[in-house]
Short mmCIF file of C-alpha atoms in Angstrom, two decimals:
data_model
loop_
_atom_site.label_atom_id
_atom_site.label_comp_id
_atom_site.label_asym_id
_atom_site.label_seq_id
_atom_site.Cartn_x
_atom_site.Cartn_y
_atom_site.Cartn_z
CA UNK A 1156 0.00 0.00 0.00
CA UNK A 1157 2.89 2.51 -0.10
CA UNK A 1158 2.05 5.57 -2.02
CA UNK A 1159 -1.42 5.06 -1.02
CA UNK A 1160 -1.16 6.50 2.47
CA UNK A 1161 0.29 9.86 3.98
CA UNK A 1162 2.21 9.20 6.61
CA UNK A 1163 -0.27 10.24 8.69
CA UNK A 1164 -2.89 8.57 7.49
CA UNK A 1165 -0.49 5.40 7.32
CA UNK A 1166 -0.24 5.72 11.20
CA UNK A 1167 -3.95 5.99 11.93
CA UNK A 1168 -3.83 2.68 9.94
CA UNK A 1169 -1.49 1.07 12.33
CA UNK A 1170 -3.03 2.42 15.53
CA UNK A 1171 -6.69 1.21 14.19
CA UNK A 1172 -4.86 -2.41 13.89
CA UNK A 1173 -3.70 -2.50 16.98
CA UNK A 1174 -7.24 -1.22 18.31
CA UNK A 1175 -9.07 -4.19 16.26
CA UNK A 1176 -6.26 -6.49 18.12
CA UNK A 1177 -6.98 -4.97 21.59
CA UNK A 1178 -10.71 -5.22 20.83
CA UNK A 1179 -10.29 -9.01 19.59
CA UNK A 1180 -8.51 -10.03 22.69
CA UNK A 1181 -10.15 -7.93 25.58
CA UNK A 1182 -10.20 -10.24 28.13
CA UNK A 1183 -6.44 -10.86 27.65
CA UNK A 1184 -4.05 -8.78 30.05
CA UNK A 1185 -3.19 -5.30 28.06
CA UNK A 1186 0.12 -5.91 26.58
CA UNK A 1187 1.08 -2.09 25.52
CA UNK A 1188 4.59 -4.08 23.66
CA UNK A 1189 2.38 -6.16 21.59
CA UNK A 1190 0.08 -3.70 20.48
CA UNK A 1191 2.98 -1.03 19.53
CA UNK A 1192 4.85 -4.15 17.72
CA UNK A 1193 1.16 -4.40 15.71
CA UNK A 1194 1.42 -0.49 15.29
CA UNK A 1195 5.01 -0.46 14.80
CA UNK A 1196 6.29 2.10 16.98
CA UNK A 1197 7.51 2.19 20.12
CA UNK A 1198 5.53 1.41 23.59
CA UNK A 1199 5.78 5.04 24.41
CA UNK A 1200 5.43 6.35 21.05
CA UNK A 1201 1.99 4.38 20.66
CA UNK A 1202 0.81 4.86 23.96
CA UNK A 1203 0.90 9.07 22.80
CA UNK A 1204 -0.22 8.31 18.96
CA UNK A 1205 -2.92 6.39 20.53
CA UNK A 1206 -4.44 8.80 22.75
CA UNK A 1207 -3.56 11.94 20.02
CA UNK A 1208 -5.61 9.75 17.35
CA UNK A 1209 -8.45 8.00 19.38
CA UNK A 1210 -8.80 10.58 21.98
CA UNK A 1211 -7.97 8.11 25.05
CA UNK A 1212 -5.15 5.96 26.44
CA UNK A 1213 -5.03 2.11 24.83
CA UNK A 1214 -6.01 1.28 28.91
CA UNK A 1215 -8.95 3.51 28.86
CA UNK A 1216 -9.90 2.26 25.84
CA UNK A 1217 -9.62 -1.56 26.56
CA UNK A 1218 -10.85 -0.29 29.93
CA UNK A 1219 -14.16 1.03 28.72
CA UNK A 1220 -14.52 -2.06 25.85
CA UNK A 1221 -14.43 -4.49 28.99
CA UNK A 1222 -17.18 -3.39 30.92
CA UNK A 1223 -19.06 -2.48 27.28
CA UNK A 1224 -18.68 -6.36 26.94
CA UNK A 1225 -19.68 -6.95 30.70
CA UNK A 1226 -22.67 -4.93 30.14
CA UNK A 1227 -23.81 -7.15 26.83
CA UNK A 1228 -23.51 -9.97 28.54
CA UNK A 1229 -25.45 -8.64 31.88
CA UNK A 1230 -28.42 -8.18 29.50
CA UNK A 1231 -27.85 -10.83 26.82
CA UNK A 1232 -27.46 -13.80 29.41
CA UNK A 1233 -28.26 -15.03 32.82
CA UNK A 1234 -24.48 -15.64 33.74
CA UNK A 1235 -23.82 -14.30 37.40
CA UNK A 1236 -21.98 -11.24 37.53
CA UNK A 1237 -18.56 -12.99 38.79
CA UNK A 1238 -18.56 -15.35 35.90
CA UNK A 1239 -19.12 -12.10 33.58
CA UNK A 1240 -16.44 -10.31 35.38
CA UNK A 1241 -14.07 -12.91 34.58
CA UNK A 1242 -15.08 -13.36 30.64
CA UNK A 1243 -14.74 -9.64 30.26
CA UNK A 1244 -10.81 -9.56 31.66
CA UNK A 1245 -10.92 -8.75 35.23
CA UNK A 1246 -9.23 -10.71 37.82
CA UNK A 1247 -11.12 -9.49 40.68
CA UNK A 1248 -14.98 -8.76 41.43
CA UNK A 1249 -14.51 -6.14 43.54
CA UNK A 1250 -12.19 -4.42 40.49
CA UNK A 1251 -14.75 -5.12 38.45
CA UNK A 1252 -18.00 -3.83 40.44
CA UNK A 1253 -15.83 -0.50 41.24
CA UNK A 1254 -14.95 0.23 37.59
CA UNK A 1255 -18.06 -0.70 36.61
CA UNK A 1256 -19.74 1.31 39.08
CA UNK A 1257 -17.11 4.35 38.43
CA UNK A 1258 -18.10 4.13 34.52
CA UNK A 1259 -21.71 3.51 34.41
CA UNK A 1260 -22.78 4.91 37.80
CA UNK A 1261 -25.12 1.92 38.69
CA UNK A 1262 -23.78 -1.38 39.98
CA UNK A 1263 -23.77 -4.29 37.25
CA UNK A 1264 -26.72 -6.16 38.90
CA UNK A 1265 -28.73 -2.55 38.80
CA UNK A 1266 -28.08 -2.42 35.51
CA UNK A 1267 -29.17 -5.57 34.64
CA UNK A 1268 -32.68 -4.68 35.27
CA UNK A 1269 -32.62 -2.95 32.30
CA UNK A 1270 -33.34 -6.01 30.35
CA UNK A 1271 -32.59 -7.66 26.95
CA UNK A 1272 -30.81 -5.59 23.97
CA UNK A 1273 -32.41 -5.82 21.15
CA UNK A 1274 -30.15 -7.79 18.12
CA UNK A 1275 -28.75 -5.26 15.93
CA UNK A 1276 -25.19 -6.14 14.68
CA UNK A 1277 -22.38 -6.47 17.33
CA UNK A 1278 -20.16 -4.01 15.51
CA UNK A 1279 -22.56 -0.85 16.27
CA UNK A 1280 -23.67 -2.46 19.85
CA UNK A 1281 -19.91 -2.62 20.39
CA UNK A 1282 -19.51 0.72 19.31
CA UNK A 1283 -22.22 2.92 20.26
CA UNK A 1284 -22.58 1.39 23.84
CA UNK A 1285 -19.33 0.89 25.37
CA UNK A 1286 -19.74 3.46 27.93
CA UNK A 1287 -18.69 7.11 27.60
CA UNK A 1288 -15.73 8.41 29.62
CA UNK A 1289 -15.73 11.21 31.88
CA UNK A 1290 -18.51 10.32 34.63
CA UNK A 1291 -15.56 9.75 36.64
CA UNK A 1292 -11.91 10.58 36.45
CA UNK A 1293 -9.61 7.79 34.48
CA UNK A 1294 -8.96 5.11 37.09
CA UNK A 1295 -5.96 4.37 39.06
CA UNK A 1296 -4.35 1.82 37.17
CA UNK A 1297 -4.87 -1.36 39.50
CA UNK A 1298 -8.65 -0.91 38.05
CA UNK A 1299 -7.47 -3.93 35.46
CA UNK A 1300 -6.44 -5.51 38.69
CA UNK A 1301 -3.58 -6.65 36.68
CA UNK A 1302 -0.78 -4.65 38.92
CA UNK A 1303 2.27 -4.03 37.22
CA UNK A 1304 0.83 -3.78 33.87
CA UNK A 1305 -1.43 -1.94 33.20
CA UNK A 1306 0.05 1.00 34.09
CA UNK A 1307 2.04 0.87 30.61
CA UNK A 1308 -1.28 1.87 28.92
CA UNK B 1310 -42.84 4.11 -3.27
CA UNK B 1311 -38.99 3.49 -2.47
CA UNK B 1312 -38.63 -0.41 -3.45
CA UNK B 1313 -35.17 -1.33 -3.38
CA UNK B 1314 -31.38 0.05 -2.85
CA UNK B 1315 -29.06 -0.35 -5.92
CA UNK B 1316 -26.19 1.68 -4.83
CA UNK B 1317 -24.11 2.23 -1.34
CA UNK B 1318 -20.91 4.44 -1.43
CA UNK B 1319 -17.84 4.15 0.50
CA UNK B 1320 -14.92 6.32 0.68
CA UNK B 1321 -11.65 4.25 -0.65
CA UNK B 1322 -8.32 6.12 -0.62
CA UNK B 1323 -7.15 4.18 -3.86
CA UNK B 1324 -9.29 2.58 -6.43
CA UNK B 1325 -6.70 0.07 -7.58
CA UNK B 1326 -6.17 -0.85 -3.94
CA UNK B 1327 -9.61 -1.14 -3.39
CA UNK B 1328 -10.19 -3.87 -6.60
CA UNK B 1329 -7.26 -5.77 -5.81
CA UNK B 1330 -9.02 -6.02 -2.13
CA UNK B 1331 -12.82 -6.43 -2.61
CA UNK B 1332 -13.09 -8.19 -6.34
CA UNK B 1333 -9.21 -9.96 -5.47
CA UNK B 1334 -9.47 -10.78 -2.16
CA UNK B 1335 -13.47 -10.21 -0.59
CA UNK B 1336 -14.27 -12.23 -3.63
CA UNK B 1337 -16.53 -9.30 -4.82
CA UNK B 1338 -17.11 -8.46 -8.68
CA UNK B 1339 -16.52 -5.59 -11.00
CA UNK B 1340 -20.27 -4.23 -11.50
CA UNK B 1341 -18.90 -0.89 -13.42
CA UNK B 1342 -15.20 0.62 -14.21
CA UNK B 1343 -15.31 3.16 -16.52
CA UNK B 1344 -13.95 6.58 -16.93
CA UNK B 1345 -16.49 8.90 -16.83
CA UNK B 1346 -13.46 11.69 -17.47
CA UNK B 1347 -13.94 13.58 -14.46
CA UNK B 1348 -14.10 10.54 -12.03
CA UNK B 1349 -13.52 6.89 -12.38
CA UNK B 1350 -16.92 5.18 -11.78
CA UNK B 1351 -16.29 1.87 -9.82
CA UNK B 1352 -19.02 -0.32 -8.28
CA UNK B 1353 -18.84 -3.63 -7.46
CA UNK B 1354 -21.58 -5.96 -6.64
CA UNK B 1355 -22.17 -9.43 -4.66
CA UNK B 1356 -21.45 -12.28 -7.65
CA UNK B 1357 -24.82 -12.76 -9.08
CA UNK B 1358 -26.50 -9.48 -7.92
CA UNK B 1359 -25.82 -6.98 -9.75
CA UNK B 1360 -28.66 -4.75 -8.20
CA UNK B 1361 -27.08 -3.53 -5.57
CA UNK B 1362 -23.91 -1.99 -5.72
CA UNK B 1363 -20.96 -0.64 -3.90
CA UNK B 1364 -19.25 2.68 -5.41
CA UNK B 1365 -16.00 3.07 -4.05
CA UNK B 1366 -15.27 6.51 -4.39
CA UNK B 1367 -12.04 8.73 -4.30
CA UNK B 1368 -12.23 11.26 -2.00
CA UNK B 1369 -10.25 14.32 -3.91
CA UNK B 1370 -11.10 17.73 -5.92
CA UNK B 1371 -13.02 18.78 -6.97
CA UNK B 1372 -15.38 16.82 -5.44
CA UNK B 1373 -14.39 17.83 -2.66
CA UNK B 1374 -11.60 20.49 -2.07
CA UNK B 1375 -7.94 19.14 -1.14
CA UNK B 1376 -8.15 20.12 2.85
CA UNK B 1377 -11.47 18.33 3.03
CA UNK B 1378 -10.34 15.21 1.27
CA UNK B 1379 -7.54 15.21 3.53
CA UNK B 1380 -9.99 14.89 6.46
CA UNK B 1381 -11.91 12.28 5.53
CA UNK B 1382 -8.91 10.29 4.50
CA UNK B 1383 -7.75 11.09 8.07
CA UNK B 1384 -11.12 9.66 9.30
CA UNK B 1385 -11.70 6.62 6.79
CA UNK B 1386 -7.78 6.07 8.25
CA UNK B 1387 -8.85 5.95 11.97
CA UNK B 1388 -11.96 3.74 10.71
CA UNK B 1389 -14.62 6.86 11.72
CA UNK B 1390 -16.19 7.44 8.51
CA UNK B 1391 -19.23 5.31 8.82
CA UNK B 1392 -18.02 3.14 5.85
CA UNK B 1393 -20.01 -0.13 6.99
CA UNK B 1394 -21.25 -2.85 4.67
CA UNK B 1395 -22.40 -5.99 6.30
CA UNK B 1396 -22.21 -9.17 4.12
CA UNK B 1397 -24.08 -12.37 4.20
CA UNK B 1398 -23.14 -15.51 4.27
CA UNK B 1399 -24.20 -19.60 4.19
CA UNK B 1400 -21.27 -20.40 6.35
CA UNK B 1401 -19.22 -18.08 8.54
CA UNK B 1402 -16.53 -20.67 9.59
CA UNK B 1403 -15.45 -21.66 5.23
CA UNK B 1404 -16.07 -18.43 4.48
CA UNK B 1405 -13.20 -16.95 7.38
CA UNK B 1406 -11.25 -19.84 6.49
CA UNK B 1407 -11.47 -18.77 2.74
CA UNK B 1408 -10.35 -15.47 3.21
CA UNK B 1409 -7.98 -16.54 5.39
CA UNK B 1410 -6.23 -18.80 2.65
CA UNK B 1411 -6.40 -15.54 0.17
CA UNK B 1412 -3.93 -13.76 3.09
CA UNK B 1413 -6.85 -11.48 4.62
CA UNK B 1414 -6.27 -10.23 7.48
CA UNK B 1415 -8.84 -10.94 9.98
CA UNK B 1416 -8.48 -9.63 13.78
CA UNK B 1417 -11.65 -11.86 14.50
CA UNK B 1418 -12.81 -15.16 14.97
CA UNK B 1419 -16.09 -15.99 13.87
CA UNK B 1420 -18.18 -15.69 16.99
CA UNK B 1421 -21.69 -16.62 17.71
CA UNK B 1422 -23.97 -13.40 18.15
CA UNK B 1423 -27.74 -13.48 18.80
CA UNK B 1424 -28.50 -13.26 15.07
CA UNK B 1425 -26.05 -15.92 13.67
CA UNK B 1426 -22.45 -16.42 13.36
CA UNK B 1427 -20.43 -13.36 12.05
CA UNK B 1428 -16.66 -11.70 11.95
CA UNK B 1429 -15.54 -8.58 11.14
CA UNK B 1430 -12.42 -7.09 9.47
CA UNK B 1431 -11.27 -3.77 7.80
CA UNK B 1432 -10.30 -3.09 4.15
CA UNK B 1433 -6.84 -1.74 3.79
CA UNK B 1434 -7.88 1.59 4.69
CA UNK B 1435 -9.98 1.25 7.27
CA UNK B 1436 -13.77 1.12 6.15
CA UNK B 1437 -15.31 -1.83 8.35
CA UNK B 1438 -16.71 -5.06 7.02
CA UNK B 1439 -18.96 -7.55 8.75
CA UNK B 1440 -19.82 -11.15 7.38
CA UNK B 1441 -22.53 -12.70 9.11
CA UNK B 1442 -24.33 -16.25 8.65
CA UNK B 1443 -27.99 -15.70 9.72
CA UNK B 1444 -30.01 -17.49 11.78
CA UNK B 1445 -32.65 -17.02 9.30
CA UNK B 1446 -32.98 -16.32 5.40
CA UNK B 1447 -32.30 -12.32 4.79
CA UNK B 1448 -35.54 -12.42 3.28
#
């Protein structure tokens, strides 16, 4: 594709890869390395482009696609809320209720209530409800529960 | 009244790109290719329905002027530009595995939604695709 891109736009290219990889693999641990080596740049270099481009940090981002996917599955199945908590990434419950608490502003089983989604494709649930950011100020980084990582992001 | 859709547009930075991709890779077909003079009309179409169609446009002048093209080569770039079309398929899992042969590249596995089975991917500039096997017929 050379010639096709600016450089610019070439690097929104890269950054949107490594996006579709972090949103592919959210339960996984963030692993900033990987998903520069997918952008190719450097951790810290992506970790900037990222937020300059997509207007967040890759951790906010993967941050606020976990508890979008936590908040499918509360209304798309009857799994309990631990089991849910675990599928979407986090390795604690009590990390999990205070994010998703801190990013929703109800608990998970209050949201719940709110019943069954209706089936539209996954790409614009995915997109249009993982929750908006700014209710309450970007989490410390043991919110992942994943000390020692996920402060890269 | 309105009775059917023949023709969807999506932004493509490159038209060459964008046939080697969707008619050499997606498995699309040429509908249309011709030089009109002041734009190169391309559509491409489904194999065997030609009545809807896909015009993959050039964003440029004078169309649109140069710092406006830029922009929404920025934004077709960071995948914001809306550029969605959503496939159908008999069978998610050959169909992956097809593309997959062809050197695609496909961040997703086909996964089991409430409608079917589907996966998504991007073309090479960042419009978003979706192939999904329904649970029932399209209709």
């Amino acid at each position: 594709m050379t010639g096709v891109f600016s450089s610019r736009e070439d690097q929104n290219r890269r950054l949107l890869r490594a996006r579709d990889a972090m949103d592919a693999a959210y339960a996984e641990p963030l692993d900033v390395p990987a998903l520069a080596r997918i952008a190719l740049m450097s951790p810290a270099h992506f970790i900037r482009t990222f937020r300059d481009t997509f207007g967040e940090t890759p951790h906010r981002y993967l941050q606020r696609r976990r508890v979008e996917r936590a908040m499918f599955l509360l209304r798309t199945s009857d799994r309990s809320v631990t089991d849910i908590s675990v599928e979407v990434g986090f390795s604690s419950l009590g990390t999990f209720s205070r994010t998703f608490r801190d990013i929703v502003g109800e608990s998970p089983s209050a949201y719940r209530l709110r019943g069954p989604l209706p089936a539209v494709p996954t790409c614009f649930v995915r997109a249009w409800t993982r929750p908006r950011d700014g209710i309450s100020p970007p989490s410390t980084p043991s919110s992942f529960g994943e000390a020692g990582r996920a402060s890269a992001g | 009244m309105i009775d059917s859709l023949l023709i969807s547009q999506i932004y493509v930075l490159d038209q060459d790109a964008a046939l080697d991709f969707y008619v050499g890779e997606l498995g699309l077909e040429v509908h249309t290719d011709q030089d009109l003079g002041f734009m190169r009309w391309l559509t491409v179409c489904v194999p065997g329905h030609p009545e809807r169609q896909i015009l993959l446009e050039r964003p440029g002048a004078p169309s649109l002027d140069d710092q406006t093209a830029a922009q929404v080569r920025d934004l077709v770039t960071k995948g914001a530009t809306g550029g969605h079309l959503f496939f159908s398929t008999q069978d998610a899992y050959k169909t992956h595995r097809e593309l997959a042969e062809r050197g695609v590249e496909l961040p997703e596995e086909p996964t089991e939604q409430p409608y079917g089975i589907d996966f998504g991917l991007r073309d090479p500039f960042g419009n978003h695709i979706r192939i999904a096997q329904l649970k029932e017929p399209t209709a």
